[in-house]
Structures are given as structure tokens and as C-alpha cells.
């Protein structure tokens, strides 16, 4: 614990102690227009402070394959082959100097960097969906619905393989299960979605479950 400063805690119990720690906070919220046309692909990129952590959470109004990569201090979220016309919302969180508000609370660290204000939207109350290591409730078996608008971290959850038999030459099939947070009415369904679907009857099916979890946030805290 720091020798001086203040102690702040969230309603769920997370504690930040200044001046020895800095909270990760919303740095940008970006959107992408999705189109259900063949071969459609679009990207959302964000530049963050070099040497700092970064994490993205994504919410979509239609099904779409989502991939994420980090190169240097740029994070890119790709959206491929949407199932229709819709919108993707991407929330980027990182550690970065805050802007001093006209009034309210402001906290500086020992080096003089402004790290927290009353306008900072810190990453808190992250929900873990699934039970790590339990096959029936983890990895590609995660499928849950939450009221309101939620976003989840892009993550690989498993793999499906097989052979497509459609009357001609048998073809190999493989698809990665990825996390998806999709709007359904006034709720959000969070589940594992295969990146592609077979074009014919699938035989000799095999599954590989990563038995991991999905991390999600309530978008109402950041919109």
C-alpha cells in the first residue's frame, strides 16, 4: 500500500491505491458499419501509449467473425463475413494520462502524471462467463443471455473439424470457435460462434474445447 495519497474502491470492491497504482480506463469507443455482402471485411484500429496494456471489448448487432491483433502500439479488430447489415461497437481500454476536468476530483501520481479524475471511466465490474476447466460450461459450450447491451473480449474458445460430403469429392473442414456478443432484442447473447459453417453434410466431426472463459462488460457504463 502507498505511504500517502488516497484510497478509492468500487462498489464491487476493487481498490486503487495512489500513487503506486494506475487504473486502466476507457480510451476510445469506436464503431464500424457491417454489410452482409460476399467477402466483406472492415477494420477498427486504435493507437495506444507504447509500453502500456490495452484490451478491447466488442458488441455487434449481427453475427460476424472477429479477429484481433496488436502490432507495436496499434491494436486492430477485424470484422469478416457479417451475417447481415449492422453495427459493431469496440471499446478500447488502456493506461494513459487523463485530461484535467474543469471541476471535480483529480489524482496525480508521484511523477506528476494525472491518472484519475471524476470523468475517468475505469474498467471495472468485468464479468466472467463460464467455468474454466469445466467442459460443459466453458470454451465453445458458453452460451448465455444478459439483459441490456454487453460487450466481450475477442477470444478463441475451441475448434471443430470434419469432412464435408456433398455428393462430390470429400473436403476437409475446420473452423475456430470465437467469442461473440450479439444484440438480440433488448438483450445480448454471449456465446461461441464458429468462424465458418460447412457447405454440405459434415461427417467425422471432432471437437476441441479450450475450456476457457469469456470476459464481458456492461456497455451502459461506457456509452
Rosetta silent file (secondary structure, phi, psi, omega in degrees, C-alpha in Angstrom):
SEQUENCE: XXXXXXXXXXXXXXXXXXXXXXXXXXXXXXXXXXXXXXXXXXXXXXXXXXXXXXXXXXXXXXXXXXXXXXXXXXXXXXXXXXXXXXXXXXXXXXXXXXXXXXXXXXXXXXXXXXXXXXXXXXXXXXXXXXXXXXXXXXXXXXXXXXXXXXXXXXXXXXXXXXXXXXXXXXXXXXXXXXXXXXXXXXXXXXXXXXXXXXXXXXXXXXXXXXXXXXXXXXXXXXX
SCORE:     score description
SCORE:     0.000 S_00000001
   1 L     0.000  145.392 -179.671    0.000    0.000    0.000 S_00000001
   2 L   -64.455  155.344 -179.655    1.191    3.522   -0.742 S_00000001
   3 L   -84.298  -11.413 -179.502    2.630    5.630    2.082 S_00000001
   4 L  -156.624  171.929  178.366    0.477    8.627    1.150 S_00000001
   5 L   109.846 -149.050  179.205   -2.408    9.680   -1.094 S_00000001
   6 L  -130.443  162.603  177.610   -5.980    8.430   -1.130 S_00000001
   7 E  -118.179  127.364  179.946   -7.672    5.052   -1.390 S_00000001
   8 E  -121.249  139.520  179.119  -10.541    4.540   -3.843 S_00000001
   9 E  -134.998  147.677  176.047  -12.758    1.470   -4.143 S_00000001
  10 L   -84.788  171.205  179.003  -15.590    0.481   -6.485 S_00000001
  11 L   -64.508  -22.971  179.451  -18.960   -0.774   -5.294 S_00000001
  12 L   -94.057    2.127  171.027  -17.812   -4.311   -6.114 S_00000001
  13 L   106.266   -9.086  178.242  -14.677   -3.996   -4.001 S_00000001
  14 L   -66.001  139.529 -175.344  -11.836   -3.293   -6.438 S_00000001
  15 E  -121.323  136.488  169.475   -9.327   -0.940   -4.877 S_00000001
  16 E  -115.707  132.129  179.724   -6.878    1.543   -6.423 S_00000001
  17 E  -116.474  116.887  178.100   -4.230    2.977   -4.155 S_00000001
  18 L   -93.893  146.154   13.593   -2.474    6.123   -5.312 S_00000001
  19 L  -105.141   19.811 -173.899    0.236    6.945   -6.009 S_00000001
  20 L   -92.484   -5.891 -179.216    1.532    3.408   -6.516 S_00000001
  21 L  -142.437  153.507 -178.223   -1.057    2.136   -8.999 S_00000001
  22 L  -128.950  127.677 -178.884   -2.877    3.428  -12.057 S_00000001
  23 L   -74.509  148.507  171.593   -6.295    2.195  -13.222 S_00000001
  24 L   -83.974  137.742 -171.276   -6.918    1.020  -16.765 S_00000001
  25 E  -140.493  164.548  177.682   -9.661    3.130  -18.343 S_00000001
  26 E   -64.021  121.817  178.015  -11.718    3.646  -21.484 S_00000001
  27 E  -102.021  -32.131 -179.973   -9.523    5.418  -24.022 S_00000001
  28 E  -158.541  147.666  171.874  -11.774    5.225  -27.084 S_00000001
  29 E  -124.952  120.842 -175.689  -15.129    3.915  -28.228 S_00000001
  30 E  -127.511  158.887  179.609  -15.359    3.301  -31.963 S_00000001
  31 E  -127.355  158.661  175.177  -17.935    1.854  -34.368 S_00000001
  32 E  -138.006  136.715  175.974  -17.860    0.038  -37.686 S_00000001
  33 E   -83.397  127.646 -178.968  -20.645   -0.352  -40.255 S_00000001
  34 E  -106.456  141.728  179.866  -21.144   -4.009  -41.217 S_00000001
  35 L  -128.969  133.501 -178.494  -22.574   -5.185  -44.532 S_00000001
  36 L   -83.368   51.948  178.362  -23.857   -8.649  -45.321 S_00000001
  37 L  -109.161  153.446 -177.265  -22.165   -8.825  -48.719 S_00000001
  38 L   -58.759  129.748  176.846  -19.863  -11.562  -50.000 S_00000001
  39 L    76.991    8.743 -177.574  -16.245  -11.057  -48.980 S_00000001
  40 L   -64.513  138.819  178.820  -16.978   -8.044  -46.779 S_00000001
  41 E  -153.114  131.178  175.135  -14.183   -7.102  -44.388 S_00000001
  42 E  -141.007  160.528 -175.958  -13.618   -3.979  -42.311 S_00000001
  43 E  -128.782  151.809  169.247  -11.251   -2.961  -39.532 S_00000001
  44 E  -124.098  123.835 -178.502  -11.258   -0.778  -36.442 S_00000001
  45 E  -117.724  155.754  178.607   -7.828    0.378  -35.281 S_00000001
  46 E  -149.663  134.879  177.611   -6.654    2.224  -32.192 S_00000001
  47 E  -101.847  128.342 -178.409   -3.274    3.631  -31.190 S_00000001
  48 L  -120.449  169.816 -177.848   -2.367    3.437  -27.509 S_00000001
  49 L   -65.554  126.585 -179.135    0.593    4.597  -25.434 S_00000001
  50 L   -57.525  138.361  178.629    3.646    2.445  -26.140 S_00000001
  51 L    86.024   -3.104  179.976    4.565    0.149  -23.274 S_00000001
  52 L  -104.848  155.279  176.943    1.074    0.196  -21.750 S_00000001
  53 L   -72.021  157.572  175.523   -1.502   -2.612  -21.700 S_00000001
  54 E  -146.344  145.405  177.664   -4.521   -2.499  -23.989 S_00000001
  55 E  -146.274  144.378  179.838   -7.709   -4.540  -24.153 S_00000001
  56 E  -118.994  143.642  171.744  -10.741   -4.420  -26.446 S_00000001
  57 E  -123.324  141.263 -172.154  -14.366   -5.406  -25.841 S_00000001
  58 E  -129.333  138.053  172.938  -16.766   -5.824  -28.778 S_00000001
  59 E  -128.607  135.520 -179.154  -20.557   -5.725  -29.197 S_00000001
  60 E  -129.924  153.142  177.559  -22.296   -6.395  -32.536 S_00000001
  61 L   -94.529  -10.034  175.468  -25.838   -6.189  -33.798 S_00000001
  62 L  -138.094  162.833  175.978  -25.320   -9.070  -36.273 S_00000001
  63 L   -68.120  140.419 -179.612  -23.204  -12.221  -36.365 S_00000001
  64 L  -162.936  149.123  175.090  -19.700  -11.667  -37.695 S_00000001
  65 E   -80.182  132.963 -176.830  -16.262  -13.245  -37.412 S_00000001
  66 E  -121.952  129.147  173.208  -13.989  -11.168  -35.171 S_00000001
  67 E  -127.978  156.209 -177.428  -10.204  -11.302  -35.007 S_00000001
  68 E  -137.863  141.633  176.010   -7.795   -9.124  -33.069 S_00000001
  69 E  -147.044  154.285  178.053   -4.094   -8.356  -33.392 S_00000001
  70 E  -125.412  128.529  177.016   -1.569   -5.974  -31.824 S_00000001
  71 E  -131.575  115.459 -176.330    1.417   -4.579  -33.693 S_00000001
  72 L    63.432 -123.766  177.412    3.638   -2.121  -31.870 S_00000001
  73 L  -111.223   32.426  175.749    1.297    0.318  -30.171 S_00000001
  74 E  -123.555  129.578  175.221   -1.634   -0.255  -32.540 S_00000001
  75 E  -108.844  135.548 -177.913   -4.469   -2.700  -31.900 S_00000001
  76 E  -124.763  130.633  174.751   -6.656   -3.806  -34.824 S_00000001
  77 E  -113.374  121.250 -179.099  -10.024   -5.552  -34.660 S_00000001
  78 E   -99.678  142.601  175.562  -11.143   -7.201  -37.921 S_00000001
  79 E  -123.034  118.497 -175.186  -14.746   -7.971  -38.866 S_00000001
  80 E  -122.226  141.966  172.012  -15.225  -10.585  -41.599 S_00000001
  81 L    49.375   61.034  176.563  -18.261  -12.007  -43.376 S_00000001
  82 L   -60.652  152.002  178.122  -21.133  -10.396  -41.387 S_00000001
  83 L   -81.658   -0.545  179.983  -24.422  -12.259  -41.397 S_00000001
  84 L   175.711 -171.137  178.468  -26.258   -9.075  -42.371 S_00000001
  85 L   -85.741  131.700 -178.208  -26.194   -5.303  -42.179 S_00000001
  86 E  -170.683 -159.872 -176.426  -25.439   -3.950  -38.736 S_00000001
  87 E  -135.765  140.669  173.355  -23.020   -2.149  -36.429 S_00000001
  88 E  -110.229  136.356  177.564  -20.001   -3.174  -34.386 S_00000001
  89 E  -115.928  126.984 -177.942  -19.057   -1.257  -31.236 S_00000001
  90 E  -121.531  128.373 -179.154  -15.489   -1.517  -29.969 S_00000001
  91 E  -112.275  118.195 -178.426  -14.378   -0.293  -26.542 S_00000001
  92 E  -104.817  127.691  179.666  -10.620    0.189  -26.080 S_00000001
  93 E  -118.445  138.924  178.607   -9.149    0.335  -22.578 S_00000001
  94 E  -157.785 -176.734  172.872   -5.594    1.282  -21.667 S_00000001
  95 L  -106.127  125.612 -175.096   -3.463    3.289  -19.222 S_00000001
  96 L  -158.675  154.878  178.258   -2.933    6.872  -20.349 S_00000001
  97 L   -61.851  137.355 -179.092   -2.666   10.402  -18.882 S_00000001
  98 L   -88.438  161.313  175.657   -6.057   11.876  -18.086 S_00000001
  99 L   -92.912  129.700 -177.645   -7.370   15.314  -19.033 S_00000001
 100 L   -67.428  125.385  179.357   -7.882   17.648  -16.081 S_00000001
 101 L   -75.211  164.790  178.013  -11.602   18.462  -15.701 S_00000001
 102 L   -66.458  -30.540  177.367  -12.894   21.968  -15.099 S_00000001
 103 L  -157.004  165.753  178.902  -14.022   20.865  -11.655 S_00000001
 104 L   113.384 -149.734 -175.927  -14.328   17.711   -9.553 S_00000001
 105 L   -96.293  137.999  174.009  -11.765   15.114   -8.487 S_00000001
 106 E  -142.770  133.746 -178.396   -8.246   14.855   -9.898 S_00000001
 107 E  -126.743  127.891  177.117   -5.484   12.499   -8.762 S_00000001
 108 E  -108.095  151.091  173.506   -1.826   12.687   -9.790 S_00000001
 109 L   -87.583 -177.139 -174.704    0.828   10.029   -9.210 S_00000001
 110 L   -64.356  -23.158 -179.145    4.233   10.675   -7.646 S_00000001
 111 L   -86.470   -5.044  179.991    5.718   11.596  -11.043 S_00000001
 112 L    95.234    7.477  178.503    3.116   14.294  -11.632 S_00000001
 113 L   -84.837  131.137  177.060    1.005   12.395  -14.188 S_00000001
 114 E   -74.574  115.486 -171.992   -2.742   12.886  -13.902 S_00000001
 115 E  -110.808  -15.955 -175.223   -4.036    9.305  -13.571 S_00000001
 116 E  -157.557  135.299  174.290   -7.633    9.626  -12.398 S_00000001
 117 E  -137.369  175.332  177.188  -10.472   12.165  -12.468 S_00000001
 118 L   -68.144  -13.375  179.010  -14.192   12.159  -11.851 S_00000001
 119 L   -97.282   -5.800 -179.971  -14.608   11.832  -15.639 S_00000001
 120 L   -70.145  128.807  177.262  -12.362    8.755  -15.983 S_00000001
 121 L  -102.824   90.727 -175.063  -14.342    5.672  -16.941 S_00000001
 122 E   -73.398  150.964  177.019  -12.275    2.934  -15.367 S_00000001
 123 L   -77.639  110.076 -177.552  -12.552   -0.694  -16.406 S_00000001
 124 L  -145.298  168.407  178.615  -14.447   -2.271  -13.540 S_00000001
 125 L    53.761   41.248  175.234  -17.116   -4.860  -12.789 S_00000001
 126 L   -71.662  132.547 -176.959  -15.840   -7.192  -15.504 S_00000001
 127 E  -100.746  134.585  175.345  -17.985  -10.338  -15.581 S_00000001
 128 E   -97.279  122.693 -179.926  -16.530  -13.812  -16.119 S_00000001
 129 E  -107.529  128.772 -176.622  -18.804  -16.096  -18.155 S_00000001
 130 L    98.337  167.822  177.900  -18.230  -19.841  -17.959 S_00000001
 131 L  -120.870  108.605 -176.027  -16.270  -22.006  -15.541 S_00000001
 132 L   -56.330  132.886  177.076  -12.664  -22.510  -16.596 S_00000001
 133 L    87.506  -11.932  178.974  -11.679  -26.170  -16.897 S_00000001
 134 L   -99.743  110.036 -170.286  -15.250  -27.495  -16.755 S_00000001
 135 H   -55.196  -43.005 -173.664  -16.051  -28.806  -20.230 S_00000001
 136 H   -69.971  -19.041 -175.590  -19.832  -28.407  -20.058 S_00000001
 137 H  -131.641   31.112  178.873  -19.693  -24.732  -19.066 S_00000001
 138 L  -143.079  172.951  175.272  -16.539  -23.389  -20.692 S_00000001
 139 H    56.563 -133.652 -175.886  -14.991  -22.774  -24.099 S_00000001
 140 H   -72.196   -4.230  176.637  -17.290  -23.419  -27.052 S_00000001
 141 H   -89.060   -2.798  178.590  -20.078  -24.526  -24.699 S_00000001
 142 L   -71.551  128.621  179.268  -20.590  -20.996  -23.326 S_00000001
 143 E  -160.428  101.291 -175.697  -23.992  -19.651  -24.357 S_00000001
 144 E  -141.260  158.785  179.808  -25.722  -17.123  -22.114 S_00000001
 145 E  -123.771  135.125  178.723  -28.019  -14.112  -22.377 S_00000001
 146 E  -126.480  143.678 -179.177  -27.778  -10.923  -20.333 S_00000001
 147 E   -68.603  137.753  177.716  -30.224   -8.041  -20.164 S_00000001
 148 L    91.246 -162.991 -176.803  -29.129   -4.867  -21.931 S_00000001
 149 L  -102.224  119.553 -178.826  -26.103   -4.147  -24.087 S_00000001
 150 E  -126.379  153.794  176.669  -22.929   -6.107  -23.282 S_00000001
 151 E  -128.091  151.427 -179.402  -19.542   -6.456  -24.978 S_00000001
 152 E  -129.388  159.620  176.069  -16.975   -9.239  -24.698 S_00000001
 153 L   -74.661  135.014  174.687  -13.266   -9.675  -25.303 S_00000001
 154 L   -65.021  127.031 -178.584  -12.423  -11.424  -28.597 S_00000001
 155 L  -153.338  147.329  174.367  -11.071  -14.856  -27.690 S_00000001
 156 E   -82.285  133.709 -173.892  -10.637  -18.297  -29.248 S_00000001
 157 E  -117.316  -16.045 -179.346  -12.784  -20.890  -27.483 S_00000001
 158 E   171.177 -170.196 -175.985  -12.323  -24.123  -29.403 S_00000001
 159 E  -147.598  141.353  173.241  -12.104  -25.909  -32.734 S_00000001
 160 E  -123.234  136.399  177.121  -14.332  -28.109  -34.876 S_00000001
 161 E  -132.762  158.719  178.406  -13.035  -30.359  -37.664 S_00000001
 162 E   178.545 -168.533  179.223  -14.641  -32.816  -40.051 S_00000001
 163 E  -124.528  127.045  179.097  -15.161  -33.886  -43.644 S_00000001
 164 E   -86.387  123.118  177.884  -17.724  -32.228  -45.916 S_00000001
 165 E  -117.040  109.168 -177.834  -19.670  -34.729  -48.028 S_00000001
 166 L  -127.927   30.037  177.629  -21.852  -33.069  -50.647 S_00000001
 167 L    95.189  -16.806  179.726  -22.002  -35.724  -53.384 S_00000001
 168 L  -112.993 -145.548  178.513  -18.615  -34.928  -54.884 S_00000001
 169 L   -66.814  125.434  177.106  -15.058  -35.114  -53.659 S_00000001
 170 L   -58.539  141.923 -177.831  -14.952  -35.084  -49.839 S_00000001
 171 E  -124.614  140.249  176.417  -13.409  -31.881  -48.487 S_00000001
 172 E   -71.071  148.797  179.006  -11.714  -31.222  -45.154 S_00000001
 173 E  -135.221  136.429  174.674  -13.384  -28.737  -42.840 S_00000001
 174 E  -149.206  139.105  179.058  -12.011  -26.842  -39.843 S_00000001
 175 E  -147.779  141.093  177.055  -13.334  -23.794  -38.002 S_00000001
 176 E   -89.440  135.804  171.532  -12.312  -21.926  -34.884 S_00000001
 177 E   -83.803  127.691  179.657  -14.933  -21.106  -32.261 S_00000001
 178 E  -125.034  156.479  179.824  -14.691  -17.438  -31.273 S_00000001
 179 E   -70.704  149.538 -177.445  -16.475  -15.317  -28.698 S_00000001
 180 E  -147.742  131.315  171.752  -19.459  -13.252  -29.820 S_00000001
 181 E  -118.438  107.577 -170.988  -21.628  -10.655  -28.055 S_00000001
 182 E  -122.555  133.875  177.974  -24.695  -10.101  -30.256 S_00000001
 183 E   -67.103  130.841  174.565  -27.735   -7.923  -29.718 S_00000001
 184 E  -136.668   98.961 -174.992  -30.993   -9.888  -29.571 S_00000001
 185 L    67.882 -124.449  177.163  -33.957   -7.630  -28.892 S_00000001
 186 L   -98.683    9.848 -178.306  -33.224   -5.754  -25.671 S_00000001
 187 E  -118.058  171.658  173.977  -30.729   -8.407  -24.549 S_00000001
 188 E  -123.576  125.803  173.972  -27.244   -9.544  -25.527 S_00000001
 189 E   -92.960  126.653  179.472  -26.439  -13.153  -26.285 S_00000001
 190 E  -116.618  120.991 -170.059  -22.817  -14.048  -25.483 S_00000001
 191 E  -158.942  177.070  176.672  -21.670  -17.325  -26.966 S_00000001
 192 E   -96.902  129.208 -176.961  -19.122  -19.261  -29.010 S_00000001
 193 E  -123.763  128.181  175.615  -19.520  -18.945  -32.758 S_00000001
 194 E   -68.527  142.744 -174.598  -17.662  -21.000  -35.413 S_00000001
 195 L   -66.136  -26.412  175.732  -15.868  -18.746  -37.898 S_00000001
 196 L  -142.550  165.858  174.751  -17.473  -20.545  -40.851 S_00000001
 197 L  -117.991  145.674 -179.303  -20.213  -23.111  -41.458 S_00000001
 198 L   -65.136  147.510 -177.926  -19.815  -26.215  -43.652 S_00000001
 199 L   -87.896   -2.041  178.929  -21.294  -26.025  -47.152 S_00000001
 200 L  -152.687 -166.959  179.599  -22.561  -29.595  -47.053 S_00000001
 201 E   -65.405  131.613 -177.088  -23.151  -32.567  -44.777 S_00000001
 202 E  -101.286  124.315 -179.256  -20.390  -32.795  -42.163 S_00000001
 203 E  -117.000  165.009  177.528  -19.004  -36.227  -41.301 S_00000001
 204 E    50.628   48.904 -175.539  -16.335  -37.485  -38.893 S_00000001
 205 E   -75.305  135.611  175.391  -16.860  -34.475  -36.666 S_00000001
 206 E  -134.703  142.174 -179.117  -14.354  -33.804  -33.894 S_00000001
 207 E  -119.025  148.724  173.125  -14.328  -31.011  -31.327 S_00000001
 208 E  -131.176  117.572 -176.470  -11.549  -29.454  -29.275 S_00000001
 209 E  -101.979  125.056  178.690  -12.603  -27.353  -26.300 S_00000001
 210 L   -76.006  -12.674  175.786  -10.144  -24.822  -24.881 S_00000001
 211 L    54.846   36.548  177.414  -12.156  -24.851  -21.636 S_00000001
 212 L  -104.883 -169.098 -175.298  -11.562  -21.143  -21.078 S_00000001
 213 L  -123.393  170.825  174.540  -13.935  -18.294  -20.211 S_00000001
 214 E  -114.002  133.875  176.264  -15.338  -15.127  -21.780 S_00000001
 215 E  -100.609  133.268 -175.413  -14.827  -11.736  -20.127 S_00000001
 216 E  -137.948  155.658  177.181  -17.653   -9.225  -20.598 S_00000001
 217 E  -129.711  155.201  174.696  -18.663   -5.695  -19.613 S_00000001
 218 E   -84.521  115.613 -175.055  -21.938   -3.816  -19.380 S_00000001
 219 H   -65.176  -20.762 -179.799  -21.808   -1.192  -22.143 S_00000001
 220 H   -59.874  -23.448  179.487  -24.137    1.089  -20.187 S_00000001
 221 H   -77.740  -11.668 -171.226  -21.124    2.052  -18.073 S_00000001
 222 L  -130.579   -7.099  178.912  -19.206    3.339  -21.113 S_00000001
 223 L   -83.055    0.000    0.000  -21.743    4.600  -23.698 S_00000001
